[in-house]
CSV table of C-alpha atoms and ligand atoms in Angstrom, one decimal:
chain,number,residue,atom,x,y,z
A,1,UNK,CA,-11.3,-8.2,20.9
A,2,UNK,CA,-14.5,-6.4,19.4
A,3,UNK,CA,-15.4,-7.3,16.1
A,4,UNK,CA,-18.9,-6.1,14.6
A,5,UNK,CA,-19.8,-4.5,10.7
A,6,UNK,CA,-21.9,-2.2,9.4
A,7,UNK,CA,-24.0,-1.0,5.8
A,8,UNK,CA,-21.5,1.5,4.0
A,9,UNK,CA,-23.7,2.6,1.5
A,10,UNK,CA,-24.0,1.3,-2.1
A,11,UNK,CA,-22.1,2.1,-5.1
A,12,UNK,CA,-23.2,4.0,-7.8
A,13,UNK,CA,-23.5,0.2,-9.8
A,14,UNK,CA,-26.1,0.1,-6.8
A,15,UNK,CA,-24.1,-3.0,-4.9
A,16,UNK,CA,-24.5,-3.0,-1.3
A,17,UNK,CA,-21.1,-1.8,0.5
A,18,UNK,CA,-20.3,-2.8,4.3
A,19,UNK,CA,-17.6,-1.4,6.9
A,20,UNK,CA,-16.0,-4.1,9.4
A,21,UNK,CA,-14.3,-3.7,12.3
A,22,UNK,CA,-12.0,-5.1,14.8
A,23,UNK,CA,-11.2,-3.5,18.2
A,24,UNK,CA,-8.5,-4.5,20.8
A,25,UNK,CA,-8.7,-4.3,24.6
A,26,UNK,CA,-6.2,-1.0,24.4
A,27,UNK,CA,-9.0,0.9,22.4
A,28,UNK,CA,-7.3,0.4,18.9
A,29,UNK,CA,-9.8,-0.1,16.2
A,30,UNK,CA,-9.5,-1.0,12.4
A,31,UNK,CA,-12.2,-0.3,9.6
A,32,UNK,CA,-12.0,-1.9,6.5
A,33,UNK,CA,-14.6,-1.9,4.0
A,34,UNK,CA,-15.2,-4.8,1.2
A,35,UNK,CA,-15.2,-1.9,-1.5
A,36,UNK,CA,-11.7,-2.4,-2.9
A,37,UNK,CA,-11.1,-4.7,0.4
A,38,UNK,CA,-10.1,-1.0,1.4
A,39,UNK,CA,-9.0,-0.2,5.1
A,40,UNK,CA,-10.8,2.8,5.9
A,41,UNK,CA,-10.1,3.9,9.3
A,42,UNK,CA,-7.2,3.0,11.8
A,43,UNK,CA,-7.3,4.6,15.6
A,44,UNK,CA,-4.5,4.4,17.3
A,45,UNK,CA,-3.8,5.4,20.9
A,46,UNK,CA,-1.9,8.8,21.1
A,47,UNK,CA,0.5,10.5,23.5
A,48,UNK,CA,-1.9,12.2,25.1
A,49,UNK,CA,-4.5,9.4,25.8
A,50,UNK,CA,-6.7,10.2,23.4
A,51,UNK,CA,-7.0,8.0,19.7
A,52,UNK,CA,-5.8,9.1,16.3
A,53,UNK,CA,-6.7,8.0,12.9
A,54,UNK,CA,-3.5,8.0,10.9
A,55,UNK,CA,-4.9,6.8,7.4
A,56,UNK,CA,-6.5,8.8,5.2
A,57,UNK,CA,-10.2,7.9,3.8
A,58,UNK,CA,-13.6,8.7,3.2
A,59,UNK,CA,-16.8,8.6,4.8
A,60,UNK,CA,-18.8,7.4,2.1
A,61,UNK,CA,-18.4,4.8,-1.2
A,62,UNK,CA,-19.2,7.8,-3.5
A,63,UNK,CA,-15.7,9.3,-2.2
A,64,UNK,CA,-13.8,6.1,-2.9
A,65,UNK,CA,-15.7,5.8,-6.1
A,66,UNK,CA,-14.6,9.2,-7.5
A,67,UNK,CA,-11.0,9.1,-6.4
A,68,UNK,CA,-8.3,7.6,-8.5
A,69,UNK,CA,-5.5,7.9,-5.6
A,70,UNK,CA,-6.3,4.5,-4.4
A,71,UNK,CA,-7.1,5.6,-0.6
A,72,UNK,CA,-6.7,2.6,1.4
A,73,UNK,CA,-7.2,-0.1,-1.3
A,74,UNK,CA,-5.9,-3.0,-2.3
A,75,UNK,CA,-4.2,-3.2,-5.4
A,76,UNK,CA,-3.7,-6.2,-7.8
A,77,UNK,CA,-3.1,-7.7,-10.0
A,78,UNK,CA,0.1,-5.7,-10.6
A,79,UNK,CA,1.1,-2.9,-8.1
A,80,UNK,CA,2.6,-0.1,-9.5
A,81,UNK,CA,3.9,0.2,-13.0
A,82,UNK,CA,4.7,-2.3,-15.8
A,83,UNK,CA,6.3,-0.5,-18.8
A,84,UNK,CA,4.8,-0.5,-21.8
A,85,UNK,CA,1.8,-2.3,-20.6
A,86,UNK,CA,3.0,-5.4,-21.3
A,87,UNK,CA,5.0,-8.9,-20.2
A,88,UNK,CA,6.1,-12.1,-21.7
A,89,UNK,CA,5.1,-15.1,-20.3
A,90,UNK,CA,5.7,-19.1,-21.6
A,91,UNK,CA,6.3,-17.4,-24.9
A,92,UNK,CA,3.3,-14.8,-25.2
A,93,UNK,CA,3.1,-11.4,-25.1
A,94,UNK,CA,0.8,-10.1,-23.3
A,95,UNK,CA,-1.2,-7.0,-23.3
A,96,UNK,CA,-2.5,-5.1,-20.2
A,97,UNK,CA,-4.6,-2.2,-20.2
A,98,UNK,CA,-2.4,1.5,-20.0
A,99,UNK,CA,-3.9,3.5,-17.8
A,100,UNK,CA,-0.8,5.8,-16.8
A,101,UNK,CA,0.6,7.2,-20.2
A,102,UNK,CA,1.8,4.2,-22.3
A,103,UNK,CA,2.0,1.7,-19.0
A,104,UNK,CA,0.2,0.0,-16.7
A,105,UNK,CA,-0.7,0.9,-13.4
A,106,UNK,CA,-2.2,-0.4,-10.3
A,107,UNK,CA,-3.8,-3.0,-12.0
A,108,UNK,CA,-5.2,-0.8,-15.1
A,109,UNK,CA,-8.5,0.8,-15.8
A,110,UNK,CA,-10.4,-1.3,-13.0
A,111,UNK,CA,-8.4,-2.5,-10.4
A,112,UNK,CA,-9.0,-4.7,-7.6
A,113,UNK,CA,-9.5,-1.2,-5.6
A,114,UNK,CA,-12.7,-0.4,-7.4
A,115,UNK,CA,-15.0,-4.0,-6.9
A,116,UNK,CA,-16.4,-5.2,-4.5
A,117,UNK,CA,-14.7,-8.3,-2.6
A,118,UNK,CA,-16.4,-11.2,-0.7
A,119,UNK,CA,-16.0,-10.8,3.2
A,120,UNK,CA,-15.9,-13.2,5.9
A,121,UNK,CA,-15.5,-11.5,9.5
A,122,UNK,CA,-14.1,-13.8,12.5
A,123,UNK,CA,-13.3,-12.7,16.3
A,124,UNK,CA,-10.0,-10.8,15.6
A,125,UNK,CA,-10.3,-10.5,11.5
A,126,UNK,CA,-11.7,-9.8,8.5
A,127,UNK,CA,-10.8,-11.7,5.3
A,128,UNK,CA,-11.8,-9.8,1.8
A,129,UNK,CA,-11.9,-12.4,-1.3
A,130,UNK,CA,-12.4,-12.1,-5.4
A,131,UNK,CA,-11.9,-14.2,-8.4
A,132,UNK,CA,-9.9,-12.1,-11.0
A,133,UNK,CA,-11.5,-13.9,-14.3
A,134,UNK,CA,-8.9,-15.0,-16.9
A,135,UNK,CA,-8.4,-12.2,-18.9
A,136,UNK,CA,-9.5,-9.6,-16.6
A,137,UNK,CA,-7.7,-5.9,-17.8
A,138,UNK,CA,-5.3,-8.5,-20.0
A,139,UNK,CA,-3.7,-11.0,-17.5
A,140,UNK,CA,-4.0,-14.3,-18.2
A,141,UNK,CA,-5.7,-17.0,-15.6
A,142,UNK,CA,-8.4,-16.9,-12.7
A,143,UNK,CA,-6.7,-16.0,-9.9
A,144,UNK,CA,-8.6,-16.8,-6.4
A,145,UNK,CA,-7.3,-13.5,-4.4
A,146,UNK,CA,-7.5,-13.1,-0.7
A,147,UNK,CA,-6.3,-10.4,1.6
A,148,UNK,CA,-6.6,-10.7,5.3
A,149,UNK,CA,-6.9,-8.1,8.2
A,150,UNK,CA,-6.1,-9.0,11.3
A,151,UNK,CA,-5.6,-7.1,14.6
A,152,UNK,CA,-3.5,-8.5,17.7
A,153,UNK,CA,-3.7,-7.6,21.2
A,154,UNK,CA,0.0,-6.2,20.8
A,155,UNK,CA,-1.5,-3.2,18.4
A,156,UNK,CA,-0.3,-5.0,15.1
A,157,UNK,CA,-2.7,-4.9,11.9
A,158,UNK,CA,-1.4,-7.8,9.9
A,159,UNK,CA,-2.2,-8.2,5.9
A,160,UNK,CA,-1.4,-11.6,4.7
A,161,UNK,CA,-2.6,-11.9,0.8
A,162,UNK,CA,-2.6,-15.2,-0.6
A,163,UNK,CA,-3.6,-16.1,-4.6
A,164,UNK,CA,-4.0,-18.9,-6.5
A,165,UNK,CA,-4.3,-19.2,-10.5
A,166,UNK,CA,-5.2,-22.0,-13.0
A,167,UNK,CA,-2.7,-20.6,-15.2
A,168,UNK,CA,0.8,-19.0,-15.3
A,169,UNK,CA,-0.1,-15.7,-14.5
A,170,UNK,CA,2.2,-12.6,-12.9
A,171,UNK,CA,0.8,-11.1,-9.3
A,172,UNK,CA,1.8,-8.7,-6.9
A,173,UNK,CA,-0.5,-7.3,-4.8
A,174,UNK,CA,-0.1,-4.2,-1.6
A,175,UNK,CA,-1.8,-2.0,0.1
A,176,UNK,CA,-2.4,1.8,-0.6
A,177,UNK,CA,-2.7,3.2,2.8
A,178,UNK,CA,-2.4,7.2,3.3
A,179,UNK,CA,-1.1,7.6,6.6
A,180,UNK,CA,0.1,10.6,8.8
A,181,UNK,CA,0.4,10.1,12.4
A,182,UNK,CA,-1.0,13.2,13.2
A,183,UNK,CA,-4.5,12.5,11.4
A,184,UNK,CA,-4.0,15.2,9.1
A,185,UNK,CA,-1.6,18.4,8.1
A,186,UNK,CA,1.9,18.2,7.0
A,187,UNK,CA,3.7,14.7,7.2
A,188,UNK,CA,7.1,16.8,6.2
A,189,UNK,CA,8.5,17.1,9.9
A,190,UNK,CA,7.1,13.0,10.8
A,191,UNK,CA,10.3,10.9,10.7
A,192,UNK,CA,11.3,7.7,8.8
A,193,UNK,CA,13.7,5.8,9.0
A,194,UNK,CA,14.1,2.6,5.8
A,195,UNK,CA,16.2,-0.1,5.7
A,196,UNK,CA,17.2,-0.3,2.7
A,197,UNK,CA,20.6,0.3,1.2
A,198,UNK,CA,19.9,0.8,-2.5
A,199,UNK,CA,16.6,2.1,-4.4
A,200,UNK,CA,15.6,1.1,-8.0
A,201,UNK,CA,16.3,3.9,-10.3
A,202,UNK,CA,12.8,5.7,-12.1
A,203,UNK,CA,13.3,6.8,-15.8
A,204,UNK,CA,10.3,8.4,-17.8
A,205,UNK,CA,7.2,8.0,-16.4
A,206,UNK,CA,8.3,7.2,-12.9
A,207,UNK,CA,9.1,4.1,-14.7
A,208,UNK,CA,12.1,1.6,-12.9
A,209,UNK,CA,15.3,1.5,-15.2
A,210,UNK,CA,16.2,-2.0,-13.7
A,211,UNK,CA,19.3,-0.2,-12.1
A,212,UNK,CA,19.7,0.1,-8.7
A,213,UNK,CA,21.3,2.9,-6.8
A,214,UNK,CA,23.0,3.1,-3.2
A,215,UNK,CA,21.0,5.6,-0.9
A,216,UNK,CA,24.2,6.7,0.7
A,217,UNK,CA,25.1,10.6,0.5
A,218,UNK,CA,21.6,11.0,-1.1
A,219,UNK,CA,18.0,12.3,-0.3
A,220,UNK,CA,17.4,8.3,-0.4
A,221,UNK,CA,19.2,7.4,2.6
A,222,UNK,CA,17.0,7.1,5.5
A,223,UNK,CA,19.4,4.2,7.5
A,224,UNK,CA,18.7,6.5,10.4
A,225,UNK,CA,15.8,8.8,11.6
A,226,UNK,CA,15.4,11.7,9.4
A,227,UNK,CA,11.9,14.2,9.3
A,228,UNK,CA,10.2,13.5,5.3
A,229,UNK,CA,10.8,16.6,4.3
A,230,UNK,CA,14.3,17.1,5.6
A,231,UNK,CA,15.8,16.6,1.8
A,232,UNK,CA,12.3,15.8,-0.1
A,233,UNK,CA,13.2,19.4,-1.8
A,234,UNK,CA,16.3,18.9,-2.9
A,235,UNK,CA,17.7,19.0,-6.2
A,236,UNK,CA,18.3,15.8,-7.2
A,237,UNK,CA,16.9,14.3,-10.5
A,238,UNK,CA,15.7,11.2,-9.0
A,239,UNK,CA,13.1,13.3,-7.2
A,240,UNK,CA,12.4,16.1,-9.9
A,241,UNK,CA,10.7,12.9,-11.9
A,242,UNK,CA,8.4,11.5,-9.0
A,243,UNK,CA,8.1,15.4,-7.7
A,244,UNK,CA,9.1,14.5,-4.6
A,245,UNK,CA,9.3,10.6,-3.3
A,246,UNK,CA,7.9,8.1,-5.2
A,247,UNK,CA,10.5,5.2,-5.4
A,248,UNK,CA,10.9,1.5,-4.9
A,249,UNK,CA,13.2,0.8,-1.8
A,250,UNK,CA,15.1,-2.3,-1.9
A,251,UNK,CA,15.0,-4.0,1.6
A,252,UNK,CA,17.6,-5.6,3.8
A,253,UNK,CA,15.8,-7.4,5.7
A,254,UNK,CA,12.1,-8.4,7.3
A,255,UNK,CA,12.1,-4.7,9.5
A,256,UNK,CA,11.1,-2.0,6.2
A,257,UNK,CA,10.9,1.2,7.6
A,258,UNK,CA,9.8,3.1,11.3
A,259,UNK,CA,7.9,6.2,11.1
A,260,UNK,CA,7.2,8.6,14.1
A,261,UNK,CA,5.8,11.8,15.1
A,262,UNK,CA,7.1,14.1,18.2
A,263,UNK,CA,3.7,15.4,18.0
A,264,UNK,CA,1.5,12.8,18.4
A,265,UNK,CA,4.2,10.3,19.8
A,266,UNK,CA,3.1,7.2,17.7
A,267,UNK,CA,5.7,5.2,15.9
A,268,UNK,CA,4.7,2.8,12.9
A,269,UNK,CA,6.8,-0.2,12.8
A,270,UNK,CA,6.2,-1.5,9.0
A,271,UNK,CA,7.7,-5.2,9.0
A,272,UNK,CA,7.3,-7.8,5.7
A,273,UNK,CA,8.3,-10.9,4.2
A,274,UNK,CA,8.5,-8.9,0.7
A,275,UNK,CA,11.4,-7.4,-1.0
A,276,UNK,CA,10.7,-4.0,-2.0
A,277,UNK,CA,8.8,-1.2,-0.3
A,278,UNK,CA,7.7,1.9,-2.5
A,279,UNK,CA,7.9,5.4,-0.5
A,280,UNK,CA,5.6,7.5,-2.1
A,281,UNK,CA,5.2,11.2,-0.4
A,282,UNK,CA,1.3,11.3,-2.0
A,283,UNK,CA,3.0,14.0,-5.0
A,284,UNK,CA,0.3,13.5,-7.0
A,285,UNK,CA,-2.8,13.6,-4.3
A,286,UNK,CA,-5.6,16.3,-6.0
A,287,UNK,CA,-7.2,17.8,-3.1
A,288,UNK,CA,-9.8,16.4,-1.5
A,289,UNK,CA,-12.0,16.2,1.6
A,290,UNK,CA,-11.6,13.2,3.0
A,291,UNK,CA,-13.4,11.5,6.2
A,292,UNK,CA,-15.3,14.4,8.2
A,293,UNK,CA,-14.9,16.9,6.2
A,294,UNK,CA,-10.6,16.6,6.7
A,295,UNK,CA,-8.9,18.2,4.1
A,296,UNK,CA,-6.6,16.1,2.0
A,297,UNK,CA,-3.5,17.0,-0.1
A,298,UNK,CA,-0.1,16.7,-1.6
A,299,UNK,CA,2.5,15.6,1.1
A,300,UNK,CA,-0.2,15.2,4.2
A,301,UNK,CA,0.5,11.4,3.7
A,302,UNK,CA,2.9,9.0,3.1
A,303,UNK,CA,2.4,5.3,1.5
A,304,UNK,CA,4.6,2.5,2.8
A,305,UNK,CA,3.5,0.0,0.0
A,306,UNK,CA,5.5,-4.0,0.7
A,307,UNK,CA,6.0,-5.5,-3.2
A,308,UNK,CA,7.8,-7.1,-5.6
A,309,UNK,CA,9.9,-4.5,-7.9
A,310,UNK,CA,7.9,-2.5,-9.9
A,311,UNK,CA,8.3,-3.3,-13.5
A,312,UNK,CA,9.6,-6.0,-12.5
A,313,UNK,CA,9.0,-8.2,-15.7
A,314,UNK,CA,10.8,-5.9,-17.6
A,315,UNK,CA,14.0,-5.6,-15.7
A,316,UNK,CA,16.5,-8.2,-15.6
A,317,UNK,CA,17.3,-9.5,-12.1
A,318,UNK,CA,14.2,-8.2,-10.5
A,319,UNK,CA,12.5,-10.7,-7.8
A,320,UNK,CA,10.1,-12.8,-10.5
A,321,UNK,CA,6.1,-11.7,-10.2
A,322,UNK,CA,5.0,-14.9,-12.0
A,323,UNK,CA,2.7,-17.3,-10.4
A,324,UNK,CA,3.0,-20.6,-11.6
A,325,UNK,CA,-0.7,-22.3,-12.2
A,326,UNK,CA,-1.4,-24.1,-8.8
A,327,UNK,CA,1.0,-22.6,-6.9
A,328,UNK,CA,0.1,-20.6,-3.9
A,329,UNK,CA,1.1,-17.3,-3.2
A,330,UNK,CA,1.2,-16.2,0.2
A,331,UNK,CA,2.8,-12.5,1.5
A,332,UNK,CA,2.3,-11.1,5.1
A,333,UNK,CA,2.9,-7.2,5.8
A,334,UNK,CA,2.5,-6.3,9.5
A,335,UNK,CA,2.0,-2.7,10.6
A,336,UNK,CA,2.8,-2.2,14.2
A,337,UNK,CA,2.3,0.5,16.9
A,338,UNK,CA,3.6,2.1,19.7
A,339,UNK,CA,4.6,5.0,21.5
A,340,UNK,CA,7.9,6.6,21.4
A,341,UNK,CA,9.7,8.2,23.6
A,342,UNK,CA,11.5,11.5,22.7
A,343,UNK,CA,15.3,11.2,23.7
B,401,GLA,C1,2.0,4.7,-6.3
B,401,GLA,C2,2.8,5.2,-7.5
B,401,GLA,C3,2.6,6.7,-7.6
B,401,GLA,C4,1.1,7.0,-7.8
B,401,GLA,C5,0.3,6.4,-6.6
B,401,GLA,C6,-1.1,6.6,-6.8
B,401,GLA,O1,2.6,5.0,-5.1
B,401,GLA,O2,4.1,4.9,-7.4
B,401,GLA,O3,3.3,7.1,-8.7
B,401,GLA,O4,0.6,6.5,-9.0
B,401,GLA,O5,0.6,5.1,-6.5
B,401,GLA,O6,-1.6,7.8,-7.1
């Protein structure tokens, strides 16, 4: 194992930015930058020998700074939505900042994607820290956040988050990688396979109703293998409202989804000790040029975010968000891979 960092640049606050990385014997390397504890680069060994990145990112902090797609971050306190921009807690109501029509998204106007973390960089990983004051875009308590990135010999990049508040506070945190296991182009004939059973149904505003629906005889199920874009167009009102995939998948167990690529012949093996995992076909991704001058756009990437239930505050039954002051919080999302073989 190779581990060694670098300057990024600064940001346009003028705070210096750096780039660590981790490199196994088999060539795999991982970049992650303390800007938004971010993972900005991920080479993977290919079919034909050679290495691919398969996440999306950007060469510089001025590209991370002026994109609000979240490219590689990590997001807290609150993935994804909460309706209405609020939550009751031990009998208050609080209110969080709504930066996605009337709720709250991705932790609000500045979330843990856009400062700066502590790092700390050992043989095989690098661990990104930040204390989220009390208050901080409405949520109450300082929570002491971690998220650490570390790369095995068996080509696994693990992300184990852990938090800690001195007050009842709600926390979920993931990571927003892009990937595409061809390192760019059209992710619509990669396959996936999820194992997941049910979904959480989106209302308005890509919002979770609290209802859950069976994936079975729907674009949703993807028990076995099927390419993205086999059903991603078909009329079904679920997807009109995300505008393609953009939904919370309720897991059956530890093993959340497989993707792979005949044309690269890598397989992602997404495994986690969290409930949900949010399939999100990058709908809403502007066009951009991403890291050497790589085009970026709509459907060229998919997200495989591990979390708690969006929403999940305001829907009865949901796995509970809420950190209790004191407690630790401790998640672990491993991203493994391989090569396939085609049958
Ligand atoms: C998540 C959401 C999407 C979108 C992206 C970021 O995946 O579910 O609706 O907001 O993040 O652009």
């Amino acid at each position: 194992m190779k581990a060694a960092s670098r300057s990024f640049g600064l940001t346009s606050r003028g705070e210096a930015v750096r780039a660590y990385t981790l490199e196994n014997s088999h060539g795999m390397q991982a970049t992650m930058i303390d800007y938004g504890a971010a993972l900005q680069s991920l080479l993977v060994r290919n079919r034909q020998g050679g290495l691919t990145d398969v996440v999306q990112g950007f060469d510089d902090v001025a590209g991370y700074e002026g994109q609000d797609a979240y490219i590689g971050a990590t997001i807290g306190r609150m993935a994804n939505r909460v309706g209405g921009a609020a939550f009751s807690l031990g009998g208050h109501r609080y209110a969080l900042y709504a930066n996605n029509g009337a709720n709250h998204l991705h932790g609000g106007q500045r979330g843990f994607d856009k400062y700066v973390w502590q790092a700390e960089q050992g043989e095989d990983f690098v661990r990104f820290s930040r204390l989220s004051p009390d208050g901080e875009e409405g949520y109450p308590g300082n929570l002491q956040v971690s998220v650490t990135y570390r790369l095995t010999e068996d080509n696994t990049l693990c992300l184990c988050y852990e938090a800690l508040c001195d007050r009842d506070t709600i926390v979920s945190l993931t990571n927003h990688s892009y990937f595409n296991l061809n390192g760019g182009g059209s992710v619509l004939e990669q396959q996936l396979q999820i194992n997941a059973q049910r979904y959480s149904e989106l209302g308005a505003g890509v919002l979770p109703t609290g209802r859950a629906l069976p994936v079975e005889g729907s674009p949703f199920d993807f028990r076995s293998f099927k390419p993205i874009g086999q059903d991603i167009d078909a009329k079904h009102p679920q997807l009109e409202l995300g505008g393609g995939y953009d939904h919370n998948f309720i897991l059956s167990g530890p093993l959340a989804a497989i993707a792979r690529s005949g044309e690269s012949g890598i397989a992602l093996r997404c495994e986690t000790d969290l409930p949900g995992l949010q399939f999100y076909t990058a709908n809403f991704l502007g066009n951009f040029t991403g890291k050497g001058g790589k085009a970026m756009g709509p459907r060229q990437a998919f997200c495989l975010e591990s979390q708690l239930f969006p929403n999940a505050m305001n829907c009865y039954g949901f796995p509970s968000p809420v950190l209790r002051a004191g407690e630790r919080m401790h998640h672990e999302t491993r991203y493994n891979f391989s090569l396939f073989e085609v049958e």
